[in-house]
Short mmCIF file of C-alpha atoms in Angstrom, two decimals:
data_model
loop_
_atom_site.label_atom_id
_atom_site.label_comp_id
_atom_site.label_asym_id
_atom_site.label_seq_id
_atom_site.Cartn_x
_atom_site.Cartn_y
_atom_site.Cartn_z
CA MET A 1 0.00 0.00 0.00
CA PHE A 2 2.99 2.30 0.42
CA LYS A 3 4.41 1.69 -3.09
CA ASN A 4 2.62 4.70 -4.55
CA LEU A 5 3.68 7.11 -1.78
CA THR A 6 5.50 10.14 -3.01
CA ILE A 7 8.41 11.66 -1.12
CA LYS A 8 6.12 14.51 -0.11
CA ASP A 9 3.50 12.07 1.23
CA ALA A 10 6.14 10.11 3.13
CA THR A 11 7.52 13.28 4.66
CA ILE A 12 4.07 14.37 5.79
CA LEU A 13 3.40 10.90 7.24
CA ILE A 14 6.67 10.93 9.18
CA LEU A 15 5.95 14.39 10.52
CA LEU A 16 2.43 13.39 11.61
CA VAL A 17 3.68 10.24 13.35
CA SER A 18 6.45 12.23 15.05
CA LEU A 19 3.93 14.82 16.20
CA VAL A 20 1.64 12.14 17.62
CA LEU A 21 4.57 10.51 19.44
CA PHE A 22 5.75 13.89 20.73
CA ILE A 23 2.31 14.83 22.05
CA GLY A 24 1.73 11.36 23.46
CA TYR A 25 5.07 11.36 25.29
CA PHE A 26 4.49 14.68 27.02
CA TYR A 27 0.84 13.85 27.71
CA ALA A 28 1.81 10.66 29.50
CA ASN A 29 4.96 12.02 31.20
CA ASN A 30 3.99 14.76 33.63
CA GLN A 31 7.56 15.29 34.78
CA ALA A 32 8.81 15.84 31.23
CA ARG A 33 5.88 18.15 30.54
CA ASN A 34 6.72 20.26 33.56
CA ILE A 35 10.37 20.50 32.56
CA LEU A 36 9.34 21.63 29.07
CA TRP A 37 7.03 24.24 30.62
CA GLN A 38 9.90 25.60 32.68
CA LYS A 39 12.22 25.78 29.69
CA ALA A 40 9.61 27.79 27.81
CA TYR A 41 9.58 30.42 30.57
CA PRO A 42 11.49 33.10 28.59
CA ILE A 43 8.57 33.25 26.14
CA ARG A 44 6.07 33.79 28.96
CA ALA A 45 8.37 36.35 30.56
CA GLU A 46 8.62 38.37 27.36
CA ILE A 47 4.82 38.47 27.07
CA SER A 48 4.47 39.50 30.73
CA VAL A 49 6.88 42.43 30.59
CA ARG A 50 4.90 43.82 27.66
CA HIS A 51 1.93 44.20 30.00
CA ILE A 52 3.16 46.50 32.78
CA SER A 53 0.61 48.96 34.12
CA CYS A 54 1.51 51.80 36.51
CA SER A 55 -0.34 54.55 38.32
CA ASP A 56 0.12 58.10 37.05
CA ASN A 57 3.51 59.70 37.72
CA SER A 58 5.02 56.54 39.16
CA PRO A 59 8.84 56.54 39.20
CA THR A 60 10.32 54.46 36.39
CA TRP A 61 12.29 52.28 38.79
CA LEU A 62 9.08 50.55 39.87
CA SER A 63 8.57 49.10 36.40
CA ASP A 64 12.29 48.27 36.29
CA ILE A 65 11.80 46.16 39.42
CA LEU A 66 8.94 44.28 37.74
CA ARG A 67 11.01 43.64 34.62
CA HIS A 68 13.80 42.27 36.77
CA GLN A 69 11.46 40.00 38.70
CA THR A 70 9.88 38.73 35.51
CA LYS A 71 13.02 38.12 33.49
CA SER A 72 15.48 37.12 36.21
CA ASN A 73 13.45 35.71 39.11
CA ASN A 74 10.91 33.39 37.44
CA ALA A 75 7.93 35.61 38.31
CA PRO A 76 5.59 36.25 35.36
CA ALA A 77 3.11 38.12 37.59
CA ASN A 78 4.02 40.87 40.06
CA GLN A 79 2.77 43.85 42.04
CA VAL A 80 4.87 46.63 43.56
CA ALA A 81 3.68 49.51 45.73
CA TYR A 82 5.74 52.48 46.88
CA ILE A 83 4.70 55.04 49.49
CA GLU A 84 6.83 58.16 49.72
CA PRO A 85 7.56 59.77 53.14
CA ASN A 86 4.82 62.34 52.46
CA GLY A 87 2.27 59.56 51.91
CA THR A 88 2.08 59.67 48.10
CA LEU A 89 1.29 56.19 46.77
CA HIS A 90 2.59 54.71 43.51
CA HIS A 91 2.05 51.22 42.18
CA CYS A 92 2.74 48.99 39.16
CA GLU A 93 1.54 45.54 38.12
CA ASN A 94 2.33 43.09 35.34
CA GLY A 95 1.52 39.65 34.04
CA TYR A 96 -1.54 37.42 34.12
CA VAL A 97 -3.61 35.92 36.90
CA GLY A 98 -3.80 32.45 35.36
CA GLN A 99 -1.19 30.03 34.12
CA TYR A 100 -1.37 30.83 30.43
CA PRO A 101 -0.45 34.30 29.09
CA LEU A 102 -3.08 36.08 26.98
CA LEU A 103 -5.68 33.46 27.94
CA SER A 104 -6.36 34.83 31.41
CA GLU A 105 -7.05 38.20 32.97
CA SER A 106 -4.22 40.66 33.56
CA VAL A 107 -2.92 41.21 37.08
CA THR A 108 -4.41 44.36 38.61
CA GLN A 109 -3.76 46.25 41.82
CA GLN A 110 -6.52 44.15 43.46
CA THR A 111 -5.10 40.71 42.54
CA ARG A 112 -4.34 38.56 45.59
CA PHE A 113 -0.90 37.16 46.39
CA ARG A 114 0.19 35.14 49.43
CA TYR A 115 2.45 37.07 51.79
CA ALA A 116 4.44 34.04 53.07
CA SER A 117 6.82 35.06 55.89
CA VAL A 118 6.05 38.76 55.54
CA THR A 119 3.09 37.71 57.73
CA LYS A 120 5.55 37.70 60.64
CA LEU A 121 5.33 41.52 60.67
CA TRP A 122 1.79 41.35 62.08
CA THR A 123 2.80 38.79 64.67
CA ALA A 124 5.81 40.82 65.78
CA ASP A 125 3.81 44.06 65.85
CA ALA A 126 1.07 42.44 67.94
CA ILE A 127 3.66 41.13 70.42
CA LEU A 128 5.38 44.53 70.63
CA THR A 129 1.97 46.12 71.29
CA LEU A 130 1.47 43.73 74.21
CA ILE A 131 4.90 44.73 75.51
CA LYS A 132 4.10 48.45 75.30
CA ASP A 133 0.77 47.74 77.02
CA LYS A 134 2.71 46.04 79.88
CA GLU A 135 0.98 42.72 79.24
CA LEU A 136 4.37 41.04 78.95
CA SER A 137 8.04 41.89 78.40
CA LEU A 138 10.88 40.73 76.22
CA ASP A 139 12.11 38.73 79.24
CA THR A 140 8.78 37.01 79.90
CA LYS A 141 9.27 33.24 79.88
CA LEU A 142 7.25 31.37 77.29
CA SER A 143 6.46 28.72 79.90
CA SER A 144 4.70 31.35 82.05
CA ILE A 145 2.13 31.84 79.30
CA LEU A 146 1.90 28.30 77.93
CA PRO A 147 1.21 25.98 80.91
CA GLU A 148 1.66 23.01 78.57
CA ILE A 149 5.40 23.49 79.15
CA ASP A 150 5.61 21.82 82.57
CA THR A 151 8.14 18.99 82.49
CA PRO A 152 10.60 19.71 79.65
CA LYS A 153 13.17 16.98 79.07
CA ASP A 154 15.54 19.70 77.91
CA THR A 155 15.47 22.19 80.80
CA ARG A 156 16.65 24.94 78.45
CA VAL A 157 13.11 25.06 77.04
CA SER A 158 12.05 26.71 80.30
CA ASP A 159 14.53 29.54 79.60
CA ILE A 160 12.97 30.59 76.28
CA THR A 161 11.67 34.16 76.41
CA ILE A 162 9.46 36.29 74.19
CA GLY A 163 12.55 38.23 73.10
CA HIS A 164 14.30 35.02 72.06
CA LEU A 165 11.35 34.05 69.87
CA LEU A 166 11.15 37.47 68.18
CA LEU A 167 14.88 37.47 67.45
CA HIS A 168 15.01 33.83 66.25
CA ARG A 169 17.33 33.01 69.17
CA ALA A 170 15.19 30.52 71.09
CA GLY A 171 17.34 27.46 70.36
CA PHE A 172 15.28 26.02 67.52
CA ASP A 173 17.71 24.91 64.82
CA ARG A 174 16.19 25.77 61.43
CA TYR A 175 18.07 22.87 59.86
CA SER A 176 16.30 20.42 62.14
CA VAL A 177 12.70 19.29 61.71
CA PHE A 178 11.67 21.54 64.59
CA GLY A 179 13.19 24.73 63.22
CA GLN A 180 11.67 24.52 59.75
CA ASP A 181 8.42 22.70 60.48
CA MET A 182 6.56 23.62 57.30
CA PHE A 183 6.44 20.38 55.33
CA ASN A 184 4.74 18.17 57.92
CA ILE A 185 8.11 16.70 58.85
CA GLY A 186 8.53 15.23 62.33
CA ASP A 187 6.11 15.52 65.22
CA ASN A 188 3.50 18.26 65.10
CA ILE A 189 4.10 20.68 67.98
CA CYS A 190 2.43 23.99 67.24
CA PRO A 191 -0.40 24.77 67.46
CA ASP A 192 -2.09 21.44 68.22
CA ASN A 193 0.45 19.64 70.40
CA LEU A 194 2.21 22.17 72.60
CA GLU A 195 2.88 19.43 75.14
CA GLY A 196 5.40 18.23 72.58
CA LEU A 197 7.71 21.04 73.72
CA ASN A 198 8.38 18.92 76.81
CA ALA A 199 9.99 16.26 74.62
CA LEU A 200 11.87 18.68 72.38
CA GLU A 201 15.66 18.95 72.52
CA LEU A 202 16.95 22.38 71.53
CA GLY A 203 19.67 22.77 68.92
CA PHE A 204 21.60 25.34 70.98
CA ASP A 205 21.38 27.36 74.18
CA PRO A 206 18.81 30.16 73.91
CA ASP A 207 20.28 33.58 73.07
CA THR A 208 23.65 32.20 71.96
CA LYS A 209 23.06 32.44 68.21
CA THR A 210 20.43 33.27 65.59
CA SER A 211 18.61 30.57 63.64
CA TYR A 212 15.46 31.40 61.66
CA SER A 213 12.46 29.45 62.94
CA ASN A 214 8.82 29.25 61.92
CA LEU A 215 8.09 27.26 65.06
CA GLY A 216 9.11 30.27 67.13
CA TYR A 217 6.58 32.50 65.38
CA CYS A 218 3.85 29.90 65.68
CA LEU A 219 4.47 29.98 69.43
CA LEU A 220 4.28 33.78 69.40
CA GLY A 221 0.91 33.43 67.70
CA GLU A 222 -0.22 31.21 70.59
CA VAL A 223 1.01 33.81 73.08
CA ILE A 224 -1.00 36.52 71.32
CA GLY A 225 -4.13 34.37 71.36
CA ARG A 226 -3.78 33.43 75.03
CA LEU A 227 -3.22 36.98 76.27
CA ASN A 228 -6.15 38.31 74.23
CA ASN A 229 -8.49 35.40 75.01
CA GLN A 230 -9.30 34.77 71.35
CA PRO A 231 -7.79 32.86 68.43
CA TYR A 232 -4.80 34.49 66.74
CA ASN A 233 -6.54 34.86 63.36
CA ASP A 234 -9.57 36.58 64.90
CA LEU A 235 -7.42 38.94 66.97
CA ILE A 236 -5.28 39.99 63.99
CA ALA A 237 -8.35 40.51 61.81
CA GLN A 238 -9.91 42.73 64.48
CA GLN A 239 -6.81 44.63 65.64
CA TYR A 240 -5.64 45.49 62.11
CA GLN A 241 -9.14 45.96 60.64
CA LEU A 242 -8.52 43.43 57.91
CA ALA A 243 -12.16 43.52 56.83
CA ASP A 244 -11.46 46.97 55.36
CA THR A 245 -8.52 45.66 53.33
CA SER A 246 -7.74 42.85 50.90
CA LEU A 247 -5.94 40.90 53.65
CA ARG A 248 -7.24 37.41 54.41
CA PHE A 249 -5.76 34.27 55.94
CA VAL A 250 -5.12 31.48 53.45
CA SER A 251 -5.98 27.80 53.57
CA ASP A 252 -5.32 24.67 51.54
CA SER A 253 -6.97 26.04 48.40
CA ALA A 254 -6.69 29.17 46.29
CA LEU A 255 -8.98 32.09 46.99
CA PRO A 256 -11.17 33.23 44.03
CA ASP A 257 -9.15 36.39 43.34
CA GLU A 258 -5.74 34.80 43.84
CA VAL A 259 -2.96 34.67 41.29
CA MET A 260 -1.62 31.30 40.11
CA TYR A 261 1.93 30.60 41.26
CA ASN A 262 4.78 29.73 38.94
CA TYR A 263 5.63 26.36 40.42
CA VAL A 264 5.65 22.94 38.81
CA GLU A 265 7.13 19.76 40.23
CA THR A 266 10.04 18.52 38.11
CA GLY A 267 11.56 16.07 40.58
CA LEU A 268 10.29 13.07 42.45
CA THR A 269 9.51 14.70 45.80
CA GLY A 270 5.77 14.31 45.46
CA VAL A 271 5.17 18.04 46.03
CA ALA A 272 2.29 18.93 43.78
CA ASP A 273 1.30 22.47 44.72
CA ILE A 274 1.64 25.05 47.46
CA TYR A 275 -1.92 24.60 48.67
CA THR A 276 -1.71 21.08 50.10
CA VAL A 277 1.93 20.71 51.12
CA PHE A 278 1.80 23.14 54.06
CA ASP A 279 -0.06 23.10 57.36
CA TYR A 280 -1.66 26.51 57.02
CA GLU A 281 -3.28 26.34 60.45
CA GLY A 282 0.16 25.96 61.98
CA LEU A 283 1.58 28.62 59.68
CA ALA A 284 -1.07 31.28 60.36
CA SER A 285 1.18 33.50 62.50
CA ALA A 286 4.31 32.77 60.45
CA ALA A 287 3.12 32.74 56.83
CA GLY A 288 -0.67 32.77 56.73
CA LEU A 289 -1.74 36.13 55.27
CA SER A 290 -2.55 37.15 51.71
CA GLY A 291 -3.57 40.36 49.99
CA ASN A 292 -2.29 42.90 47.50
CA ALA A 293 0.86 45.04 47.52
CA ILE A 294 -0.92 48.34 48.19
CA ASP A 295 -2.58 47.10 51.38
CA LEU A 296 0.69 45.49 52.44
CA ALA A 297 2.58 48.76 52.04
CA GLN A 298 -0.09 50.77 53.84
CA GLN A 299 -0.24 48.41 56.82
CA VAL A 300 3.55 48.25 57.10
CA ARG A 301 3.75 52.04 57.02
CA VAL A 302 1.41 52.27 60.01
CA MET A 303 3.40 49.66 61.95
CA ALA A 304 6.72 51.38 61.23
CA ALA A 305 5.42 54.72 62.50
CA LYS A 306 4.42 53.38 65.93
CA PRO A 307 6.45 54.30 69.03
CA ALA A 308 9.44 52.08 69.72
CA PRO A 309 9.81 49.24 70.10
CA ASN A 310 8.27 48.73 66.68
CA ILE A 311 8.93 46.57 63.64
CA LEU A 312 12.08 48.60 62.82
CA SER A 313 13.61 48.16 66.28
CA VAL A 314 16.75 46.11 66.88
CA ASN A 315 18.37 44.74 70.01
CA ASN A 316 21.60 46.71 70.32
CA ARG A 317 22.96 44.16 72.78
CA ILE A 318 23.41 41.70 69.92
CA SER A 319 26.48 42.36 67.81
CA CYS A 320 26.04 41.97 64.07
CA ASP A 321 27.15 43.49 60.79
CA LYS A 322 24.43 45.66 59.22
CA SER A 323 26.52 46.07 56.07
CA GLN A 324 25.57 42.48 55.22
CA ILE A 325 22.13 42.42 53.70
CA LYS A 326 20.77 39.50 55.74
CA GLU A 327 22.87 39.44 58.86
CA CYS A 328 21.03 41.31 61.62
CA TYR A 329 17.60 40.10 62.73
CA GLY A 330 15.67 42.80 64.56
CA TYR A 331 12.37 42.24 66.35
CA ALA A 332 10.62 41.99 62.98
CA MET A 333 12.87 43.11 60.10
CA VAL A 334 16.49 42.95 58.98
CA PRO A 335 18.23 46.35 58.75
CA TYR A 336 20.77 47.03 56.00
CA GLN A 337 23.21 49.94 56.14
CA PRO A 338 26.40 49.74 54.04
CA ASN A 339 28.21 52.23 56.29
CA GLU A 340 27.45 54.53 59.22
CA GLN A 341 26.74 57.53 57.00
CA SER A 342 24.40 55.79 54.59
CA THR A 343 20.65 55.28 54.56
CA THR A 344 19.23 52.38 56.55
CA VAL A 345 16.60 50.21 54.90
CA SER A 346 14.91 47.39 56.80
CA PHE A 347 13.68 44.34 54.92
CA ARG A 348 11.26 41.51 55.65
CA ASP A 349 10.97 38.90 52.92
CA GLY A 350 9.27 35.58 52.47
CA SER A 351 8.89 32.73 50.03
CA LEU A 352 6.92 29.56 49.50
CA LEU A 353 6.84 27.22 46.53
CA GLY A 354 6.44 29.44 43.47
CA LEU A 355 6.02 32.79 45.23
CA SER A 356 8.02 35.49 46.98
CA SER A 357 7.19 38.59 48.98
CA LEU A 358 9.12 41.57 50.28
CA ALA A 359 8.52 44.67 52.41
CA ALA A 360 11.11 47.42 52.79
CA VAL A 361 11.10 50.56 54.99
CA ASP A 362 13.78 53.27 54.97
CA ASP A 363 14.73 55.67 57.77
CA GLN A 364 12.68 58.46 56.16
CA GLY A 365 9.45 56.47 56.26
CA SER A 366 9.34 55.31 52.63
CA VAL A 367 7.78 51.88 52.16
CA VAL A 368 8.06 49.41 49.27
CA ALA A 369 6.01 46.22 48.97
CA LEU A 370 6.75 43.66 46.26
CA LEU A 371 4.70 40.53 45.58
CA SER A 372 5.68 37.97 42.95
CA ASN A 373 4.34 34.62 41.79
CA GLY A 374 7.80 33.10 41.41
CA THR A 375 11.15 32.60 43.14
CA PRO A 376 14.67 33.05 41.76
CA SER A 377 16.57 29.97 40.65
CA ASN A 378 19.65 31.14 42.57
CA GLY A 379 17.81 31.55 45.87
CA ALA A 380 19.15 34.15 48.31
CA LYS A 381 21.46 35.66 45.70
CA GLY A 382 18.50 36.51 43.47
CA ASN A 383 16.46 37.85 46.39
CA ASN A 384 19.37 40.01 47.53
CA LYS A 385 19.73 41.47 44.04
CA VAL A 386 16.22 42.91 44.09
CA LYS A 387 16.75 44.18 47.65
CA MET A 388 19.83 46.04 46.48
CA MET A 389 17.88 47.54 43.57
CA ILE A 390 15.24 48.82 45.99
CA TYR A 391 17.89 50.07 48.41
CA GLU A 392 19.68 52.06 45.70
CA HIS A 393 16.46 53.78 44.61
CA LEU A 394 15.37 54.63 48.16
CA ALA A 395 18.84 55.93 49.05
CA ALA A 396 18.92 58.05 45.88
CA ALA A 397 15.53 59.57 46.73
CA LYS A 398 16.67 60.69 50.17
#
């Protein structure tokens, strides 16, 4: 039957068979399909940067930040908001809400992004408010508020204070399952099994070094709830009037107005999406909020203007090098100052699978909030690059 095939017919047949095999392979192989999707990112990025929208008279560096995030940090959708010291608000947005460019709605200033660890600003601010109201102090022992801590195997647990938790110096080693308890690894401790603190062995003596810990901020959330006689989420919603903003706590599914995150699983870890891999009840006080960049900037501006100690405060007793961009943990943010004569900008960033967030405040009261639906391939180096871009613009505007 093939004797009468012309070369043209044979070529077409080969191409059709190849196309069927190509489509069949990627249809059946989810991992290969995800890898191909990632490799095609430059095309999506180019489409996204062609759709940047800014408010009137916004400084050009805001759109430059979005171009950088899109092209260099795997984020095809972004929002940035900038509030000048005099209160003038500027904002820019780019990209698409859904997965496929041109086939979904464009990101607007109202589009929802998850805040990840930037949520810790509300937890820290609420704790500092309790301190200023004389409800507790930085030296208050955690065990005096959480009676579940009664017979700790590691007696150092009884020495943990509120100040230690704020400064990430409580003894929880972030490289152990108890310091980075986000992926349902190890025994659940906070918030549903606080008695588990009695069996916990600390990674180091409290207040001897700094080690970032989500467990510490979950415990701070419990402290806030206990001292206010209501659940943490309810207290934060009431105290910060979240009903009048876009801010909402997230759960194990996307909210209707939420952007899609640029994450696909290309390995064999079994991680499918950011909605089901995390315990969002346990992460409420560490990484549970969502909203838009404008509301983030406005809320941070209010927090930063409060009497000290506030989210910009640091513990001067702890020696650290502020010329390193992520060296000095304050009570809520990380200050950066290249030298003693230069501008200080404090940062609080966060990331989850396929998303990143950042808030920055300078010593003149300027605030920048950046939300992205992607994370840089080179991790901290990529995050620090965008921080330096923001720092340079804020310092130049001084």
